[in-house]
PDB file of C-alpha atoms in Angstrom:
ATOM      1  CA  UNK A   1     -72.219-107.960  10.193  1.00  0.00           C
ATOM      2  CA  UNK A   2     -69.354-105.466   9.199  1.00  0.00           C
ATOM      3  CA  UNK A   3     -69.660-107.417   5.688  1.00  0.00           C
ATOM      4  CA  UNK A   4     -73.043-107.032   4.765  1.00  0.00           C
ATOM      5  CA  UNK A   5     -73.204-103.409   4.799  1.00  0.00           C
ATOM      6  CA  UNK A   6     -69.966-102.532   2.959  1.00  0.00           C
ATOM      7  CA  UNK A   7     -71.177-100.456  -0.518  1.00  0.00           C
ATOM      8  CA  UNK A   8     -75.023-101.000   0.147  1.00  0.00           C
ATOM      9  CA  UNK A   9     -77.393 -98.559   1.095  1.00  0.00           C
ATOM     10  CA  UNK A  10     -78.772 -98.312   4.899  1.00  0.00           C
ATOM     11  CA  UNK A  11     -82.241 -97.333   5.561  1.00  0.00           C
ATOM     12  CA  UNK A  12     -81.119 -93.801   6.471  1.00  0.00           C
ATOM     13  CA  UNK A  13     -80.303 -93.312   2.662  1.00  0.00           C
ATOM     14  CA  UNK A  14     -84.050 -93.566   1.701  1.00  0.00           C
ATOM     15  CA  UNK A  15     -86.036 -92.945   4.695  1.00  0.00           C
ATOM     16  CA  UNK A  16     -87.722 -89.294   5.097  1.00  0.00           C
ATOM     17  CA  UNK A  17     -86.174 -88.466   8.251  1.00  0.00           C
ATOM     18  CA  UNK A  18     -86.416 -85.104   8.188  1.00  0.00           C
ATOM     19  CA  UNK A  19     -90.502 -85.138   7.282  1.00  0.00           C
ATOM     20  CA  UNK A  20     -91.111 -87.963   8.965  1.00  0.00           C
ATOM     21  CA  UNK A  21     -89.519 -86.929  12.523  1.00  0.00           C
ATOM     22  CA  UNK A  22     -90.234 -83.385  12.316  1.00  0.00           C
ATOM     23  CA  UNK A  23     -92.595 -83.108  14.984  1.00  0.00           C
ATOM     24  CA  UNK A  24     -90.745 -85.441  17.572  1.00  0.00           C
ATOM     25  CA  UNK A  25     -91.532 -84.197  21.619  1.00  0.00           C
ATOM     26  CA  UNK A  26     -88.936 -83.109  23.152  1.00  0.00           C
ATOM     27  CA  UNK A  27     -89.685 -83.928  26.268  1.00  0.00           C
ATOM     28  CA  UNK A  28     -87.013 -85.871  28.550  1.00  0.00           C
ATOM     29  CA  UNK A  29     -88.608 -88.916  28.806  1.00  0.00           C
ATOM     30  CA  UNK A  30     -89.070 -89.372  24.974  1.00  0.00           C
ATOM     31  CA  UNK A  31     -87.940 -92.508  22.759  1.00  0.00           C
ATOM     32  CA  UNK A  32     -87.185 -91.246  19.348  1.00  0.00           C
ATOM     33  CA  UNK A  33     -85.863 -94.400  17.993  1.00  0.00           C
ATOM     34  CA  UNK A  34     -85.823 -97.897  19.592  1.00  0.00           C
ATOM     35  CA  UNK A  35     -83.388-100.660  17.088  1.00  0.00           C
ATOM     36  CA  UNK A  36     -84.712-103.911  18.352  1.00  0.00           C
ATOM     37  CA  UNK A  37     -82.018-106.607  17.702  1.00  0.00           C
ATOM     38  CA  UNK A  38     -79.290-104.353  16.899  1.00  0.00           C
ATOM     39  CA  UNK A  39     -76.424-105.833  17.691  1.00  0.00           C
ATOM     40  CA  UNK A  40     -73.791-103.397  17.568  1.00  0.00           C
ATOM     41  CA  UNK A  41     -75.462-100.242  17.216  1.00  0.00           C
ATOM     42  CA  UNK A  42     -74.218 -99.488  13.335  1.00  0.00           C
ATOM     43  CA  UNK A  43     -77.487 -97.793  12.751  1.00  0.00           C
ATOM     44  CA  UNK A  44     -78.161 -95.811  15.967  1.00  0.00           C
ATOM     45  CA  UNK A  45     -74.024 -94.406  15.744  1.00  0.00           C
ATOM     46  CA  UNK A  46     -74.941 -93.789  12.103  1.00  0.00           C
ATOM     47  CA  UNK A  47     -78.189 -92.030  12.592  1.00  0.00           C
ATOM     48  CA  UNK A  48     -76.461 -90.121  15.216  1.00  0.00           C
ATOM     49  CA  UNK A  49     -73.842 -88.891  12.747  1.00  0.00           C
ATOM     50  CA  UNK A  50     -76.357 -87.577  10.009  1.00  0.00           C
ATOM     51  CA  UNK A  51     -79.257 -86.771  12.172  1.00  0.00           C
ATOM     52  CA  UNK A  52     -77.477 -84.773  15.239  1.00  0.00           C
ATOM     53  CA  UNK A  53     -79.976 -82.669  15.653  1.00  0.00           C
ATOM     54  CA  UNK A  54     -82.954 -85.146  15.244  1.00  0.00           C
ATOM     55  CA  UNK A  55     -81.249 -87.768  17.580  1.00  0.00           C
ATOM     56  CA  UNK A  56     -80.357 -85.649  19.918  1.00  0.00           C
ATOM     57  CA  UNK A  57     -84.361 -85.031  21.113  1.00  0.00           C
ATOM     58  CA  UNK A  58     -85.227 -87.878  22.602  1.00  0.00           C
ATOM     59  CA  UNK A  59     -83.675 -91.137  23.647  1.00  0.00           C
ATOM     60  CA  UNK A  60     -82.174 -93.505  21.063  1.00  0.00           C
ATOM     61  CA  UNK A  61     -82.203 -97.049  22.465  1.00  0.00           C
ATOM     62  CA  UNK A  62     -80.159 -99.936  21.100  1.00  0.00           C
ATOM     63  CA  UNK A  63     -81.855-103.500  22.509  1.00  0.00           C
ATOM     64  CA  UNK A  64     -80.147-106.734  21.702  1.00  0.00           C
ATOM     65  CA  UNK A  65     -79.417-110.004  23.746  1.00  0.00           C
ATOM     66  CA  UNK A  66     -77.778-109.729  26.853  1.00  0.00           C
ATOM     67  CA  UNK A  67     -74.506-111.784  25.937  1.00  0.00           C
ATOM     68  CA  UNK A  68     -74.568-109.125  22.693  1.00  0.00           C
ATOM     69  CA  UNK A  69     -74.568-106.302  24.387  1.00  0.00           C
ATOM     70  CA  UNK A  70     -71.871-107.590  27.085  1.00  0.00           C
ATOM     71  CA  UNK A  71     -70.037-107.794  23.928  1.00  0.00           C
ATOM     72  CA  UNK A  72     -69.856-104.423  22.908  1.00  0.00           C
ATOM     73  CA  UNK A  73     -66.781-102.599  23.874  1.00  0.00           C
ATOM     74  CA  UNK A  74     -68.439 -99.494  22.448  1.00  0.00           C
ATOM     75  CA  UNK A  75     -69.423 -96.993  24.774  1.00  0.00           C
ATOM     76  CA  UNK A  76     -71.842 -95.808  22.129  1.00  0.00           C
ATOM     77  CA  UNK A  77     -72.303 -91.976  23.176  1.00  0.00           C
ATOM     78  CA  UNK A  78     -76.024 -91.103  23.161  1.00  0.00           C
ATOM     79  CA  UNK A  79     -77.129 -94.546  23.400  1.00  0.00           C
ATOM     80  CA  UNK A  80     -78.816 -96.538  25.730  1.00  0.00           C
ATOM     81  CA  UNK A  81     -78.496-100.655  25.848  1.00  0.00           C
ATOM     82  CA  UNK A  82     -80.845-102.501  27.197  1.00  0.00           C
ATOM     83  CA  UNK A  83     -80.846-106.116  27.083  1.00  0.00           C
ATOM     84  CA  UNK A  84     -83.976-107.545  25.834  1.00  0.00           C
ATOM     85  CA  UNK A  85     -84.738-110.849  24.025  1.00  0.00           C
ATOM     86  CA  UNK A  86     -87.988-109.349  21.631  1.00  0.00           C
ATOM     87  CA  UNK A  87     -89.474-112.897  22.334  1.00  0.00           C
ATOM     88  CA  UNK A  88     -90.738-111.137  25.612  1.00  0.00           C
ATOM     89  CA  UNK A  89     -93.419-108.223  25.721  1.00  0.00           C
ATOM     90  CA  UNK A  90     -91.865-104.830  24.652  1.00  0.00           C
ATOM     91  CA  UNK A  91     -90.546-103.144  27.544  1.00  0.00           C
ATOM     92  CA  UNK A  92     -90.482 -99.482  26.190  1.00  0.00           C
ATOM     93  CA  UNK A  93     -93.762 -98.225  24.823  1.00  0.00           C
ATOM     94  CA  UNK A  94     -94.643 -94.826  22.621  1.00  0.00           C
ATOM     95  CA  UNK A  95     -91.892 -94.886  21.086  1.00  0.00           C
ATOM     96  CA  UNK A  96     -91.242 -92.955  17.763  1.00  0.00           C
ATOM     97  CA  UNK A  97     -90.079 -95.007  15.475  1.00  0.00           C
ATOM     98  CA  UNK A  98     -88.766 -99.069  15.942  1.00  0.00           C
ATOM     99  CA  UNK A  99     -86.171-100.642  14.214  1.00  0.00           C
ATOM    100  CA  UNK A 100     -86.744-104.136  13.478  1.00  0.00           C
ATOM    101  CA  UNK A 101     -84.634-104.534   9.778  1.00  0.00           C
ATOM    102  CA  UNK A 102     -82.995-108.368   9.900  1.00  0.00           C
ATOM    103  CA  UNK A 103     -85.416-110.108  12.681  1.00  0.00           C
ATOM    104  CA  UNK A 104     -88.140-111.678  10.223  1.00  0.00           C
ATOM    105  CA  UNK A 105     -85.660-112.894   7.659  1.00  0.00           C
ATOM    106  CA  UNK A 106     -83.808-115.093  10.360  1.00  0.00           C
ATOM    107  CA  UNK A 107     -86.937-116.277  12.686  1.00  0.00           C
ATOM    108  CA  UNK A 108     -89.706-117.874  11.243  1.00  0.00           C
ATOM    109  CA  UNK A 109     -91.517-120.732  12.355  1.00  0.00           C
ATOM    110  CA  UNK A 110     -89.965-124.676  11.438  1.00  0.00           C
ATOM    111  CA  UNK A 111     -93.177-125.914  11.356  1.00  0.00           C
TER     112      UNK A 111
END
């Protein structure tokens, strides 16, 4: 995973964060941003970097495969895990904004 994003750009080099999350509630139980499948968290840490500020008013939520997230040794600061195969209905709802960047290129149907 490390591999594929050495030298190329992520999505938070092109996405308007700033005018497209301007008016995010900040009320406790918000979800700003939900990456579905994200294995490690490389895009929630790095969208906490840049976007302190932005990330910091509502909850960022990393949701991978259980065995994935046992995996993890990060403690990822500011992050929730929750294990969740996205096979299965969505457990968090109203969220902001979803992450879903590799899913459709590696599951499509064999028929």
């Amino acid at each position: 995973m490390r591999g594929r994003k050495d030298g190329t750009p992520r999505w938070l080099d092109y996405f308007p964060i700033q005018t497209q999350m301007a008016d995010l509630s900040t009320a406790k139980d918000a979800v700003t941003l939900v990456d579905i499948g994200g294995n490690l968290g490389h895009d929630l840490k790095l969208f906490r970097e840049r976007w302190p500020g932005i990330s910091g008013k509502g909850r960022v939520v990393l949701m991978d495969l259980p065995e994935v997230l046992r995996g993890n040794g990060d403690p990822l600061v500011g992050i929730e895990k929750v294990e969740y195969d996205f096979f299965t209905p969505q457990p968090i709802v109203g969220t902001y904004l979803s992450f879903l960047f590799l899913l459709g290129s590696f599951h499509y149907p064999l028929t």
